[in-house]
Tab-separated table of C-alpha atoms and ligand atoms in Angstrom:
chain	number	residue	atom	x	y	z
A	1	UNK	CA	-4.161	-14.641	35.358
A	2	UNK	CA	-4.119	-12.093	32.023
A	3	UNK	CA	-0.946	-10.870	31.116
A	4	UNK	CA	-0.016	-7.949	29.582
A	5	UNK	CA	0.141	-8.377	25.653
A	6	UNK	CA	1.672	-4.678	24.452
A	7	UNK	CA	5.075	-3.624	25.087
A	8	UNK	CA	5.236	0.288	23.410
A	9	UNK	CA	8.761	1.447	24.665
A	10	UNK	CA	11.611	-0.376	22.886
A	11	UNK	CA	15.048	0.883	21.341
A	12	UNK	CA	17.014	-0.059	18.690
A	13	UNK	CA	20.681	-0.258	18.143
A	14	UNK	CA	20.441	3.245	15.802
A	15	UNK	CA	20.532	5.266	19.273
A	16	UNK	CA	23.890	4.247	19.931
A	17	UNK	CA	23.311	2.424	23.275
A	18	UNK	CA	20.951	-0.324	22.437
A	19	UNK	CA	22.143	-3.882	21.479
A	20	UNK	CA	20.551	-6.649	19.531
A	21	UNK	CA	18.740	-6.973	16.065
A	22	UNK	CA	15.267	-5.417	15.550
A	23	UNK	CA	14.765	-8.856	14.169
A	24	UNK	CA	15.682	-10.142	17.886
A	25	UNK	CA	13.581	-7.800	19.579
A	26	UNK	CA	10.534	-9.105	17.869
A	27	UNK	CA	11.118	-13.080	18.182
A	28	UNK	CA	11.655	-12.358	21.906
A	29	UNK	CA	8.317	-10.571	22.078
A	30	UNK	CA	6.723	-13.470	20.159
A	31	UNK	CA	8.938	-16.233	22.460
A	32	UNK	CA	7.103	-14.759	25.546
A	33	UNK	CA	3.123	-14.294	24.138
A	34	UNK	CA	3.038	-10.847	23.201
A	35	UNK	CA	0.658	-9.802	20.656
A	36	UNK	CA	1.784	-6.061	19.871
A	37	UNK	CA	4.912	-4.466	19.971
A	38	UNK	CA	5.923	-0.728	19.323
A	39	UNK	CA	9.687	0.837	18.560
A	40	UNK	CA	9.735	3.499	20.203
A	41	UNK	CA	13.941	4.951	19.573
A	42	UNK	CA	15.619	7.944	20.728
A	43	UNK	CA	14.376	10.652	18.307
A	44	UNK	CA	17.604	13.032	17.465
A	45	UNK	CA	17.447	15.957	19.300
A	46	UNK	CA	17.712	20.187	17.994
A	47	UNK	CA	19.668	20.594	20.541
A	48	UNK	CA	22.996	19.004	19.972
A	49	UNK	CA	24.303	16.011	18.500
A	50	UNK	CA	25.332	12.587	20.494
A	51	UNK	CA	25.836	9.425	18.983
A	52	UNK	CA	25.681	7.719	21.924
A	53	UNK	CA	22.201	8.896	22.921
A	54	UNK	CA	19.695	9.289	19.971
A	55	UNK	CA	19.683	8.754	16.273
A	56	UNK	CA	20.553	11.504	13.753
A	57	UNK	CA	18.641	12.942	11.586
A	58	UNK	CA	20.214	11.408	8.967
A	59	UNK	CA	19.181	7.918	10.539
A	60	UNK	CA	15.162	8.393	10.591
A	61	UNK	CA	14.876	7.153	7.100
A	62	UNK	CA	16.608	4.365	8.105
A	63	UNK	CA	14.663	3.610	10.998
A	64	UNK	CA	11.449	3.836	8.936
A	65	UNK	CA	12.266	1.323	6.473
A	66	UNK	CA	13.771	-0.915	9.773
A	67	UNK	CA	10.526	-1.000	11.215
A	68	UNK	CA	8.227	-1.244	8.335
A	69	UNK	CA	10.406	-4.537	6.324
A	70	UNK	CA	10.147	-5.744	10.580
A	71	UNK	CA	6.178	-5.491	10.627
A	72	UNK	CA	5.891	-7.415	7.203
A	73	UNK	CA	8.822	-9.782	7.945
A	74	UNK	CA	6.682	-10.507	11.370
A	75	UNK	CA	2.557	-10.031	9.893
A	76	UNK	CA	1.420	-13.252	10.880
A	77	UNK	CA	3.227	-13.401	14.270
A	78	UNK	CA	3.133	-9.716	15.610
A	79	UNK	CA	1.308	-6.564	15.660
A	80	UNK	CA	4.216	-3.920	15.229
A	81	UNK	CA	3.466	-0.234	15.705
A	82	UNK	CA	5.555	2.883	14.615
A	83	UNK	CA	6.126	4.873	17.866
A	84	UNK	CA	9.230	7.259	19.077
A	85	UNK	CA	10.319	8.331	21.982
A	86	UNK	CA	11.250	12.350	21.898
A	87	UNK	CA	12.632	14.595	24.281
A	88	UNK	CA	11.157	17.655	25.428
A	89	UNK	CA	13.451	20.623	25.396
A	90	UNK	CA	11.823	24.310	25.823
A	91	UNK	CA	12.530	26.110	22.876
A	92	UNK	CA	12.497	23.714	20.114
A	93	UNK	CA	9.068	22.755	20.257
A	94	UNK	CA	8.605	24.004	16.559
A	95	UNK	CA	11.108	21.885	15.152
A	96	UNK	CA	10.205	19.284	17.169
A	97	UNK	CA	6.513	19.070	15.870
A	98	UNK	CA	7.986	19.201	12.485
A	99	UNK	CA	10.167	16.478	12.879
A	100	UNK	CA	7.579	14.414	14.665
A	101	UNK	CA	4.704	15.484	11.230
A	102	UNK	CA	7.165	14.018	8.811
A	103	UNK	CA	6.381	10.002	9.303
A	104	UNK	CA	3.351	8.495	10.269
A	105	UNK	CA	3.839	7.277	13.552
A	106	UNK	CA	1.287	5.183	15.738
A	107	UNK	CA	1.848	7.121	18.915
A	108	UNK	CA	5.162	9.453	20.285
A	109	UNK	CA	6.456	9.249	23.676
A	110	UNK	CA	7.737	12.470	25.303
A	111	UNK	CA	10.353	12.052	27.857
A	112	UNK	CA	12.468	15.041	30.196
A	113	UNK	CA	16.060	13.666	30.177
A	114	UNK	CA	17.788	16.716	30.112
A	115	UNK	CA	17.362	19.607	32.173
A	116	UNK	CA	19.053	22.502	30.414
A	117	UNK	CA	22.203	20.610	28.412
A	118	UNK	CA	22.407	18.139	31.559
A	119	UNK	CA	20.882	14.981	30.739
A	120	UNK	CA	20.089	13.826	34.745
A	121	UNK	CA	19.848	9.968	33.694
A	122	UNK	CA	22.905	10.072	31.938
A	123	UNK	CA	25.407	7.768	33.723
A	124	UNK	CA	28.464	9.439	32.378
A	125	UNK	CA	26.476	12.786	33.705
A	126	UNK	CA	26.238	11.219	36.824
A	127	UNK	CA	28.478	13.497	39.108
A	128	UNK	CA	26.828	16.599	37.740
A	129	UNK	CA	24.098	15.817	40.562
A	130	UNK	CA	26.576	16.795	43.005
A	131	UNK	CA	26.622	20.379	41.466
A	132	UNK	CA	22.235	20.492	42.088
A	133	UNK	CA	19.954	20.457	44.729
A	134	UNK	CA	18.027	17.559	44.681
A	135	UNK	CA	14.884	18.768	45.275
A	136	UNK	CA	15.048	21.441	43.234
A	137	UNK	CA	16.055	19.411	40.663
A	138	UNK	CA	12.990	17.620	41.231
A	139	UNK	CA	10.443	20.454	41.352
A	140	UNK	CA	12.131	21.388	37.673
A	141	UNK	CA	11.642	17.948	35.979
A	142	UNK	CA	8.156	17.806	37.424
A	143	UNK	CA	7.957	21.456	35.920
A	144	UNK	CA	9.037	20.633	32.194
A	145	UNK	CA	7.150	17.060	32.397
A	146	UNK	CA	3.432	19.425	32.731
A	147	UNK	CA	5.165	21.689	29.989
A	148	UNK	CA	5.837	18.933	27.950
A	149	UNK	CA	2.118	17.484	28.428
A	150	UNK	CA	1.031	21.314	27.398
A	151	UNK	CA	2.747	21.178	24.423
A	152	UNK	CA	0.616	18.534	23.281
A	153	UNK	CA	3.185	16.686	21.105
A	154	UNK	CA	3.024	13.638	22.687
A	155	UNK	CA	0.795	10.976	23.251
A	156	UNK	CA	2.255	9.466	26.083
A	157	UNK	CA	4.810	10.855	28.385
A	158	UNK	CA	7.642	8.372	28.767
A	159	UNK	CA	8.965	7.309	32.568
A	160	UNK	CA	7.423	9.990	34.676
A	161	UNK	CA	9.560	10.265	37.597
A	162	UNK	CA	12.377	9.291	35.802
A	163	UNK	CA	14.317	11.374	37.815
A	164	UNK	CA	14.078	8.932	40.435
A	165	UNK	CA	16.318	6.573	37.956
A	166	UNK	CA	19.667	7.153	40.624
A	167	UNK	CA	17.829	7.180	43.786
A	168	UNK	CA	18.349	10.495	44.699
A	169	UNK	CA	15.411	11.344	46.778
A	170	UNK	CA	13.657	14.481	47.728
A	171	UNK	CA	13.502	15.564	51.152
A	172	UNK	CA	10.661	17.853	50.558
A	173	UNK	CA	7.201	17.033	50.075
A	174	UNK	CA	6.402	16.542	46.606
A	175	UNK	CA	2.704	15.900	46.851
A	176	UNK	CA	1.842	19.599	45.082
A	177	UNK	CA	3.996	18.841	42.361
A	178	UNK	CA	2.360	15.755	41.464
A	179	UNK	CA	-1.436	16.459	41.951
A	180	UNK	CA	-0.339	19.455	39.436
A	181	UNK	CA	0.924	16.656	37.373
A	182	UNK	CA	-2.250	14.783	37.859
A	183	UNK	CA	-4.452	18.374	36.988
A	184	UNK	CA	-2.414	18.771	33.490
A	185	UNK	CA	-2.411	15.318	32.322
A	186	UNK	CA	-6.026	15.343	32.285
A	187	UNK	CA	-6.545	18.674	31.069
A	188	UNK	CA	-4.507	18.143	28.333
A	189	UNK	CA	-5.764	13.853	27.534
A	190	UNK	CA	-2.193	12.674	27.645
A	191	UNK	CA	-1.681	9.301	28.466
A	192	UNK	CA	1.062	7.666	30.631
A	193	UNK	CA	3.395	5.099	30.957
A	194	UNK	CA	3.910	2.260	33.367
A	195	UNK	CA	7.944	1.484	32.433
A	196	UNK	CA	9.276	-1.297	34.370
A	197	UNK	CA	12.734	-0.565	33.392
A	198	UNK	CA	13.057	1.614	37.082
A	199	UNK	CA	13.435	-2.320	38.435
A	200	UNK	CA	16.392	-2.500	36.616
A	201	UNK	CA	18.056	1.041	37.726
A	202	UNK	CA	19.458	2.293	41.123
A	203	UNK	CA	15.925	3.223	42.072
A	204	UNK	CA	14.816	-0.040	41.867
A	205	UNK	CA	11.275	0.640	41.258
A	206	UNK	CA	8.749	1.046	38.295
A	207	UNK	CA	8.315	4.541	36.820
A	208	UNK	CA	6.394	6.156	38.352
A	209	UNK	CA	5.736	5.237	41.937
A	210	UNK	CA	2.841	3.537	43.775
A	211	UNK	CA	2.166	6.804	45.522
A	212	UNK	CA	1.779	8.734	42.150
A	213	UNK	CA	0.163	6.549	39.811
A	214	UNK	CA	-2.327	6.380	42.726
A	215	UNK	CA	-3.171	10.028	42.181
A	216	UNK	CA	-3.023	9.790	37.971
A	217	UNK	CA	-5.845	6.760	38.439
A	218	UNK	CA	-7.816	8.779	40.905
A	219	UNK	CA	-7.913	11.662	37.890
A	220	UNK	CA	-8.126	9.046	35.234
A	221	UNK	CA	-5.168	9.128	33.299
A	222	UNK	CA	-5.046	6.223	31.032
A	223	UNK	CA	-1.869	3.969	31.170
A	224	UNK	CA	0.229	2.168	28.587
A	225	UNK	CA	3.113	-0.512	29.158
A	226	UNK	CA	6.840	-0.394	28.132
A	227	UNK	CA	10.023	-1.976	29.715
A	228	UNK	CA	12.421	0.414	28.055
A	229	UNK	CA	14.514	-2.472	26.371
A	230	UNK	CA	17.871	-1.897	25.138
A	231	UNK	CA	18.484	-5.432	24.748
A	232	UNK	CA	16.278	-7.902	23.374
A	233	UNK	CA	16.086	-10.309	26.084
A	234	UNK	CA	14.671	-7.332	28.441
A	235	UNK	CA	11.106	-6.476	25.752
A	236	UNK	CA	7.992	-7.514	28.115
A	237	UNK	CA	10.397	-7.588	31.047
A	238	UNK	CA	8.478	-7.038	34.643
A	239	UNK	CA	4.979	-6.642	33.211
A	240	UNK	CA	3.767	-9.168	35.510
A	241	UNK	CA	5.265	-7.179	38.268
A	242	UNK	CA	4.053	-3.565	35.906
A	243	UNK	CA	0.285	-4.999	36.000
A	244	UNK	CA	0.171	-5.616	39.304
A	245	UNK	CA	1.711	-1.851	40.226
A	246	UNK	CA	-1.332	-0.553	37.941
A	247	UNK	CA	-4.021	-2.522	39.933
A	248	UNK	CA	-2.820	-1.908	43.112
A	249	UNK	CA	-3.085	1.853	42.129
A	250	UNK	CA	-6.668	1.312	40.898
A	251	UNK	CA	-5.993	0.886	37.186
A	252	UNK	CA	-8.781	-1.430	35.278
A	253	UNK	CA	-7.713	-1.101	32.031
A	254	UNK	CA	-4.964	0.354	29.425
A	255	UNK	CA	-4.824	1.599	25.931
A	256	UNK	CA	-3.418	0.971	22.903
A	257	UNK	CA	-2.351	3.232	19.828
A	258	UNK	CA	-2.734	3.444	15.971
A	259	UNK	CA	-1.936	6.829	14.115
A	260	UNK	CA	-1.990	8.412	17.043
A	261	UNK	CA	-5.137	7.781	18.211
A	262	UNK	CA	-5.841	5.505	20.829
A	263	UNK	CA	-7.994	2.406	19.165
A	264	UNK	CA	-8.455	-0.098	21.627
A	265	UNK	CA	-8.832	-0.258	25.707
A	266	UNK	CA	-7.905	-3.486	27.678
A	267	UNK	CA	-8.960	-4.981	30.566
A	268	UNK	CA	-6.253	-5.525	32.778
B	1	ZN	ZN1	17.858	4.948	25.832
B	2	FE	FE1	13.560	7.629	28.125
B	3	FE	FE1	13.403	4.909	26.323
């Protein structure tokens, strides 16, 4: 059986909720056969400021030179690719580009977290959901995820039905919402993820569901893998469990990045 060789979503201790060395991060990806790995940290945000969910501004330098000494340190054991992961917030699309045109990254992930100021995966924001209508809340997140593929920032949109992450569940049918998903993501060639860390949340299941990624295969949206690590020991976590969820939906192959172009296409 193949296994999955690319992990492109991983964090770094700069966001202020991951733990571990970058150093750590890459021996665990080597430890367990991977070939390729990509950073991909919590972009600061135009928004506001919290030290406990992105890096600053201030910090992006640092996180350059982090992962560039990390992809010489590791040349001979490790492909290691400059990514980001960056929110999408209406409004500050401008300064987002900007941001996002000042290094020279290999691919950017754009995630929803927030909805307005509320950032709906937040733990500490966790009681705000009592305040919201759950399935309006997800008809809105479904809404900004197609606006965020529109903007055509990103490469890849990170986790998407992240809002899934508590297990809040709609009780309306969501199937328009997501073949509009499906329509969009095509139109605009934006590629998605398969994240396994949903195994590791409340809703105990990969991002995004069977029933979904069913629909973005159908309309030939092309994939990528990432286990959303935090911790070292959690890089490559689930992707035998990941590749499966992509071949049960249909999925024959995924992609990989450089400069923000997508170079290479593997058979699953
Ligand atoms: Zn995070
Ligand atoms: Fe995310
Ligand atoms: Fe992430």
């Amino acid at each position: 059986m193949s296994i999955i060789t690319s992990d492109y979503h991983i964090h770094t201790a700069l966001c202020g909720h991951a733990s571990g060395e970058p150093q750590d991060y890459a021996r665990h990806a080597v430890d367990i056969g991977l070939l390729e790995i990509g950073f991909s940290d919590h972009a600061p945000l135009f928004s506001h400021k919290d030290a406990t969910i992105t890096m600053d501004h201030s910090q992006l330098p640092i996180y350059h030179h982090m992962v560039e000494s990390l992809r010489a340190e590791f040349a001979d054991q490790l492909l290691i690719r400059l990514g980001i992961e960056a929110d999408y917030m209406p409004g500050y699309e401008d300064r987002t580009k900007s941001m996002l045109s000042a290094y020279p990254y290999d691919y950017v992930i754009g995630s929803v977290h927030f909805l307005e100021k509320w950032g709906f995966d937040d733990p500490i924001q966790l009681k705000e959901w009592d305040n919201h209508d759950v399935n309006n809340v997800y008809r809105e997140y479904y809404r900004l995820l197609r606006k965020s593929a529109l903007s055509r920032m990103f490469d890849i949109l990170g986790h998407v039905d992240l809002v899934k992450k508590f297990d809040f569940r709609p009780t309306e049918d969501m199937q328009a919402e997501i073949e509009e998903n499906a329509r969009v993501f095509k139109k605009t060639g934006v590629v998605i993820e398969i994240n396994t860390s949903g195994l590791r949340k409340p809703a105990k299941e990969i991002y995004p569901s069977q029933e979904h990624l069913k629909l973005y295969c159908e309309k030939g949206i092309p994939i990528t893998f990432g286990s959303d690590s935090h911790r070292p020991e959690d890089v490559g976590r689930d992707f035998d469990k990941g590749r499966e969820w992509a071949m049960a939906a249909g999925y024959k192959e995924y992609v990989l990045f450089e400069k923000r172009n997508i170079v290479k296409t593997v058979r699953l």
